[in-house]
JSON list of C-alpha atoms in Angstrom, two decimals:
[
{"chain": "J", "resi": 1, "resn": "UNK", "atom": "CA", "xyz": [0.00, 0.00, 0.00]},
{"chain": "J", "resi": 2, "resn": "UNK", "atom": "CA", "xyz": [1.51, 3.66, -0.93]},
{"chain": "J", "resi": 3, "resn": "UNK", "atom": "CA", "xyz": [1.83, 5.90, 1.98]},
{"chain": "J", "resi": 4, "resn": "UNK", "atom": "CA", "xyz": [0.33, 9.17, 1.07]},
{"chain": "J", "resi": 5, "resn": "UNK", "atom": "CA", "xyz": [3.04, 11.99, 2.44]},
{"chain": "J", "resi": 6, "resn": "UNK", "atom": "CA", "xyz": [2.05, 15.43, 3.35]},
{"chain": "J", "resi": 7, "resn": "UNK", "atom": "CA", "xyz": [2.94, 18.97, 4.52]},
{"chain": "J", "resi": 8, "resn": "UNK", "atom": "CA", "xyz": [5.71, 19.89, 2.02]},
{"chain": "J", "resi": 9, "resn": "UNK", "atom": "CA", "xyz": [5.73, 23.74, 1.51]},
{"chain": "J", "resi": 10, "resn": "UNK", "atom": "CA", "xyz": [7.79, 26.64, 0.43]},
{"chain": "J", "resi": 11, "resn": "UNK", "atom": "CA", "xyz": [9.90, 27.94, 3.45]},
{"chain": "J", "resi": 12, "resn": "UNK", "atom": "CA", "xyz": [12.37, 30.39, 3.71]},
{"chain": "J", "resi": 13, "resn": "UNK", "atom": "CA", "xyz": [15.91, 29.07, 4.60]},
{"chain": "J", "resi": 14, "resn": "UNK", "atom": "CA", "xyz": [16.34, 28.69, 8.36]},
{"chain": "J", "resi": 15, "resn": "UNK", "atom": "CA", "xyz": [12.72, 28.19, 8.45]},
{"chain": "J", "resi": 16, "resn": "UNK", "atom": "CA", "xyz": [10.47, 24.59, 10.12]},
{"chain": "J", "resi": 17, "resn": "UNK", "atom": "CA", "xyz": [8.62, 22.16, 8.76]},
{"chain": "J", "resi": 18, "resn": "UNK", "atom": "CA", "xyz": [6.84, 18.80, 9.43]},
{"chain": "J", "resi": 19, "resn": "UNK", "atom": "CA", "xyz": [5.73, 16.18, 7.10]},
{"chain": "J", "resi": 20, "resn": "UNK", "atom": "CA", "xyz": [3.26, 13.27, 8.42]},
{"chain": "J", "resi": 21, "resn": "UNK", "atom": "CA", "xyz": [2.86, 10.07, 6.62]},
{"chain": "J", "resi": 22, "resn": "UNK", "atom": "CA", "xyz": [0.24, 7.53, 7.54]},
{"chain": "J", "resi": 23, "resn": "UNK", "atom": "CA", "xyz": [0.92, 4.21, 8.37]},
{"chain": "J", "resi": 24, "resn": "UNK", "atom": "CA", "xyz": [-0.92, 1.01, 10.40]},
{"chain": "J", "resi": 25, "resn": "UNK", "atom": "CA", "xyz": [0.29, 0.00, 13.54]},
{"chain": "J", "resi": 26, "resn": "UNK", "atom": "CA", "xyz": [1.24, -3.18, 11.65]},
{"chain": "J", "resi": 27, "resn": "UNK", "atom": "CA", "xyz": [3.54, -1.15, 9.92]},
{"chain": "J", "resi": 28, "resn": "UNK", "atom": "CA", "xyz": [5.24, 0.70, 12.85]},
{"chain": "J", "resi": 29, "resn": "UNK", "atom": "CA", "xyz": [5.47, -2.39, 14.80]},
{"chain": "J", "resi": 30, "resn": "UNK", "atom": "CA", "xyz": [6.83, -4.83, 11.96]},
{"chain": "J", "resi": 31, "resn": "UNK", "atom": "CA", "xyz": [9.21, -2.78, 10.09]},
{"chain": "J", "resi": 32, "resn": "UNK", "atom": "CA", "xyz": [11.65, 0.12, 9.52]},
{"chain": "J", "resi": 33, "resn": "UNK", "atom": "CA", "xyz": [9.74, 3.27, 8.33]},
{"chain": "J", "resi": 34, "resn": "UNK", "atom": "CA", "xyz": [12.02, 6.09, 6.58]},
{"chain": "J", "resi": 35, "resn": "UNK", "atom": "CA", "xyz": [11.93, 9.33, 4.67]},
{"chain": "J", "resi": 36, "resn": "UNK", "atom": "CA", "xyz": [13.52, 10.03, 1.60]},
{"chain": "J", "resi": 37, "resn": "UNK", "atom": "CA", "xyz": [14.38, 12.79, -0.85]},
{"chain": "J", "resi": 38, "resn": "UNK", "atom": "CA", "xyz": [15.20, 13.41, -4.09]},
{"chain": "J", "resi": 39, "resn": "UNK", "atom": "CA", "xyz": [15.76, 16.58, -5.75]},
{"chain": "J", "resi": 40, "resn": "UNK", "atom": "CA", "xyz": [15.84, 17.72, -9.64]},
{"chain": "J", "resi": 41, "resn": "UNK", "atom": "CA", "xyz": [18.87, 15.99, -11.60]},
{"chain": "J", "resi": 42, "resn": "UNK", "atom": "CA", "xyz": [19.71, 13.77, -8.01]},
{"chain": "J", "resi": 43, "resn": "UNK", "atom": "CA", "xyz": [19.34, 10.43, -7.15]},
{"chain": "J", "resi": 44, "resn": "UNK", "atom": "CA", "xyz": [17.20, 9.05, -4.18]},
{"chain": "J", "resi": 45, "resn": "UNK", "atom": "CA", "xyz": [18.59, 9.45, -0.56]},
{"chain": "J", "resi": 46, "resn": "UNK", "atom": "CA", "xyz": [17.90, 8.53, 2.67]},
{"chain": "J", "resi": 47, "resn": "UNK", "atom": "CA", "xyz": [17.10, 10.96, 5.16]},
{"chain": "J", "resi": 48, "resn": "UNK", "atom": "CA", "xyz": [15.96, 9.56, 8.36]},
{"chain": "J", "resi": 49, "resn": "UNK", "atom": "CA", "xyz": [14.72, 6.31, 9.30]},
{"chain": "J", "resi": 50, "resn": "UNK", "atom": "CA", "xyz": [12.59, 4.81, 12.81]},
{"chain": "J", "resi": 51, "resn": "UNK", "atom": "CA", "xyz": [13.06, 1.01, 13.74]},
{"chain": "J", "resi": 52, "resn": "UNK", "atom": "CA", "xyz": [10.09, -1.13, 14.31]},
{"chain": "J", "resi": 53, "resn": "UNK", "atom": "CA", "xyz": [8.90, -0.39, 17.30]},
{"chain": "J", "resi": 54, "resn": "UNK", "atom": "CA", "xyz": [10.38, 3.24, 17.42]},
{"chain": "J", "resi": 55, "resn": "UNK", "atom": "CA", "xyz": [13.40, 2.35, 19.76]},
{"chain": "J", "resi": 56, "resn": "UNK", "atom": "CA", "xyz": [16.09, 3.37, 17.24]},
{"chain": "J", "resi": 57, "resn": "UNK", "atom": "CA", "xyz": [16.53, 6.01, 14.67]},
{"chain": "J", "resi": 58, "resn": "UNK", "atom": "CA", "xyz": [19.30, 7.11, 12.30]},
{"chain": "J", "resi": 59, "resn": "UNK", "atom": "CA", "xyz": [19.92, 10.25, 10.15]},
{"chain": "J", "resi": 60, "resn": "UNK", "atom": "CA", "xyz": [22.05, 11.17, 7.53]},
{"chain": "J", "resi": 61, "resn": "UNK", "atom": "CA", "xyz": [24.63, 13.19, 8.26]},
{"chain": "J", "resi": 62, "resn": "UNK", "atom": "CA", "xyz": [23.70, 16.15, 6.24]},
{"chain": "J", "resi": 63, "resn": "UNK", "atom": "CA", "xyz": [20.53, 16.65, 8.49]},
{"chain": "J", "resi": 64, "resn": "UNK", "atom": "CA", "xyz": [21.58, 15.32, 11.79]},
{"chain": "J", "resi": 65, "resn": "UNK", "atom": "CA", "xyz": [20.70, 17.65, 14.32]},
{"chain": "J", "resi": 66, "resn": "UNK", "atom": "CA", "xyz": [18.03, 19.30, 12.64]},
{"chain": "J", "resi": 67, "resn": "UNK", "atom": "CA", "xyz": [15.93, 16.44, 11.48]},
{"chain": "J", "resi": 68, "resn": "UNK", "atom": "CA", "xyz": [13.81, 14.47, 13.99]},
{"chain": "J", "resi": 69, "resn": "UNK", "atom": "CA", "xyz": [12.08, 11.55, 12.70]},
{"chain": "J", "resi": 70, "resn": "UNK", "atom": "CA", "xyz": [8.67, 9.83, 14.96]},
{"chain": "J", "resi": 71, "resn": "UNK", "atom": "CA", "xyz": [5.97, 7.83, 14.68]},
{"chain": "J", "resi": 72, "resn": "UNK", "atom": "CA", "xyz": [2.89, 8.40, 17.09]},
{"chain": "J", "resi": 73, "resn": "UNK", "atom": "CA", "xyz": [0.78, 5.34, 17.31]},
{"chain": "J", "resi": 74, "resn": "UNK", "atom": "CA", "xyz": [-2.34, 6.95, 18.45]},
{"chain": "J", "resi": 75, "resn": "UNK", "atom": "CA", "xyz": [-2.71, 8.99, 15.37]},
{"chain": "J", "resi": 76, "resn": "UNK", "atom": "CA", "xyz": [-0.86, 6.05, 12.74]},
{"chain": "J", "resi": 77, "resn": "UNK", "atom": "CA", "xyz": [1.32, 8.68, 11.51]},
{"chain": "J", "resi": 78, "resn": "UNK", "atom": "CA", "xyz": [4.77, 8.71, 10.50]},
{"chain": "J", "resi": 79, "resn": "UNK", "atom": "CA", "xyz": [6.45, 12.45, 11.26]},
{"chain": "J", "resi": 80, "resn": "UNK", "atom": "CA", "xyz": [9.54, 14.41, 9.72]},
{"chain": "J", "resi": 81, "resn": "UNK", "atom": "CA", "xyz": [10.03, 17.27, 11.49]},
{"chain": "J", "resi": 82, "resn": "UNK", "atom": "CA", "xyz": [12.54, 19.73, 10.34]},
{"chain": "J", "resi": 83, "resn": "UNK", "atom": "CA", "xyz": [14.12, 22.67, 11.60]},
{"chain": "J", "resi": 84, "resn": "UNK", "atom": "CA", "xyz": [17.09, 25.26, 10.20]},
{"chain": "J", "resi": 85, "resn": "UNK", "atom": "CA", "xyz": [16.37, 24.34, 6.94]},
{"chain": "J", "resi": 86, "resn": "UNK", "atom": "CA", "xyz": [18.53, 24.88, 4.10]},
{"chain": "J", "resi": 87, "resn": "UNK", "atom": "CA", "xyz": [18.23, 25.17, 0.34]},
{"chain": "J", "resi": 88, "resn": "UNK", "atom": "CA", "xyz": [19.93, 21.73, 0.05]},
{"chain": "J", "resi": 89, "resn": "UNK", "atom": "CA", "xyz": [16.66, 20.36, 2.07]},
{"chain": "J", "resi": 90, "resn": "UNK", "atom": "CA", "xyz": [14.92, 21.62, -0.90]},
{"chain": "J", "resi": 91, "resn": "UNK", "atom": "CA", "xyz": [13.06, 18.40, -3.35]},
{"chain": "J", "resi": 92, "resn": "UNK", "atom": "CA", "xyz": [10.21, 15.67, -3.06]},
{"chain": "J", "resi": 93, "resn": "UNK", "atom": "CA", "xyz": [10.07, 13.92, 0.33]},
{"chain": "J", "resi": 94, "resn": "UNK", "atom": "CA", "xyz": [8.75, 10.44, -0.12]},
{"chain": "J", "resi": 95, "resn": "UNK", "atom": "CA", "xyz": [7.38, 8.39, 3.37]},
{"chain": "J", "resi": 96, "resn": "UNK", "atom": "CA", "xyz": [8.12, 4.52, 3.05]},
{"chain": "J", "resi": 97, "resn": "UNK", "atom": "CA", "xyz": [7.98, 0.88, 4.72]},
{"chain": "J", "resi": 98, "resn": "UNK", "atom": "CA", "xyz": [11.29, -0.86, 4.57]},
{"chain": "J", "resi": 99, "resn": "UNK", "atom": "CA", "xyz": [12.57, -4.04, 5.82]},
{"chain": "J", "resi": 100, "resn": "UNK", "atom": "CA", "xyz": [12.04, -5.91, 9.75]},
{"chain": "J", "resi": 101, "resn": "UNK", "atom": "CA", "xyz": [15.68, -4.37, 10.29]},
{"chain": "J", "resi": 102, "resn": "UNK", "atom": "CA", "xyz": [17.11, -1.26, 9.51]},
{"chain": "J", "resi": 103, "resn": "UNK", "atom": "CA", "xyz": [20.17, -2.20, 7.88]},
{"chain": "J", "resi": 104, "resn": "UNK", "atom": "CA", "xyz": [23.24, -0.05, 6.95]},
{"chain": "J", "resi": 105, "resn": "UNK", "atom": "CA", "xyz": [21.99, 0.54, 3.59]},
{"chain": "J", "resi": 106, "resn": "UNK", "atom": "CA", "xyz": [19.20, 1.85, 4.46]},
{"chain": "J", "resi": 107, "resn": "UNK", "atom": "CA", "xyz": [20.76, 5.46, 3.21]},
{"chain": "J", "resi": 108, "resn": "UNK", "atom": "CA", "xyz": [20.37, 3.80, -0.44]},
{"chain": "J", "resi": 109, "resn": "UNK", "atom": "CA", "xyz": [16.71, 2.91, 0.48]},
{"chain": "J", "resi": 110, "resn": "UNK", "atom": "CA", "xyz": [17.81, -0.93, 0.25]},
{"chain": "J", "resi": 111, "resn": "UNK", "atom": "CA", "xyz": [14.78, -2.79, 1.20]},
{"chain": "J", "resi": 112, "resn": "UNK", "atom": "CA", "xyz": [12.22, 0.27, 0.90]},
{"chain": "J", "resi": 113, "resn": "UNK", "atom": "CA", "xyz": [9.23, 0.36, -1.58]},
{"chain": "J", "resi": 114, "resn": "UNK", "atom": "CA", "xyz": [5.51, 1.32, -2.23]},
{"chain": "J", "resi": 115, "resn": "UNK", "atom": "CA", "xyz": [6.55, 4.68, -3.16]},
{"chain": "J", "resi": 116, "resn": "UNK", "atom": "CA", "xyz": [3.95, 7.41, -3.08]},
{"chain": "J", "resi": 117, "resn": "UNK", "atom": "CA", "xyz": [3.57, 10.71, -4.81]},
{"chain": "J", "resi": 118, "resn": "UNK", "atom": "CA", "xyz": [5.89, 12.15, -2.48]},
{"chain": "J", "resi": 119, "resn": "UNK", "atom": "CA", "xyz": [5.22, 16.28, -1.10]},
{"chain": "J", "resi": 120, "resn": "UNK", "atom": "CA", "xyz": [7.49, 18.82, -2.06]},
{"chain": "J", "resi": 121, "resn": "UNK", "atom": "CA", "xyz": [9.66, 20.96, -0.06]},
{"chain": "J", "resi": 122, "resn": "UNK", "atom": "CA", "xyz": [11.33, 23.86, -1.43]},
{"chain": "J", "resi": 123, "resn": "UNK", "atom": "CA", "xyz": [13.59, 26.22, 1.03]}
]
């Protein structure tokens, strides 16, 4: 099932944003959840990613610091919340289901799928 992403916008740099994703409990409790980017002319690229179960996350190092990737059960949403943003951050964020295990290449979005329509962020 596609995840349908949402709250991309046009920010000024420096600026804050969050993107939600919805997702089943199944989802959160059975397998790695990430977001991804990709901008014009770029390839794909991991951003941040939650473990099942929530108990680990990883960033890239480009947004380390001022990325914060959740999940709240209650609402079966999936959240990207980003702060000091810079025109790099700029391109289509993407919300997906990977594998049980977050593995190290989950940067290259090894093991991720159902791609959506993705929600655009331009700083």
């Amino acid at each position: 099932v596609q995840l349908v992403e949402s709250g991309g916008s046009s920010v000024q740099a420096g600026g804050s944003l969050t993107l939600s994703c919805p997702a089943s409990p199944t989802a959160f409790r059975n397998f790695c959840m990430g977001w991804f980017r990709q901008a014009p002319g770029k390839e794909r690229e991991g951003v941040a990613v939650i473990s099942a179960g929530g108990e680990r996350t990883l960033y890239s190092d480009s947004v380390k610091g001022r990325f914060t990737i959740s999940q709240d059960t209650a609402k079966n949403s999936l959240f990207l919340q980003m702060i000091s943003l810079k025109s790099e951050d700029s391109g289509m964020y993407y919300c997906a289901p990977g594998p049980r295990s977050c593995g190290p290449d989950w940067f290259r979005a090894t093991g991720f799928g159902n791609w959506g329509q993705g929600t655009q962020v331009t700083v």
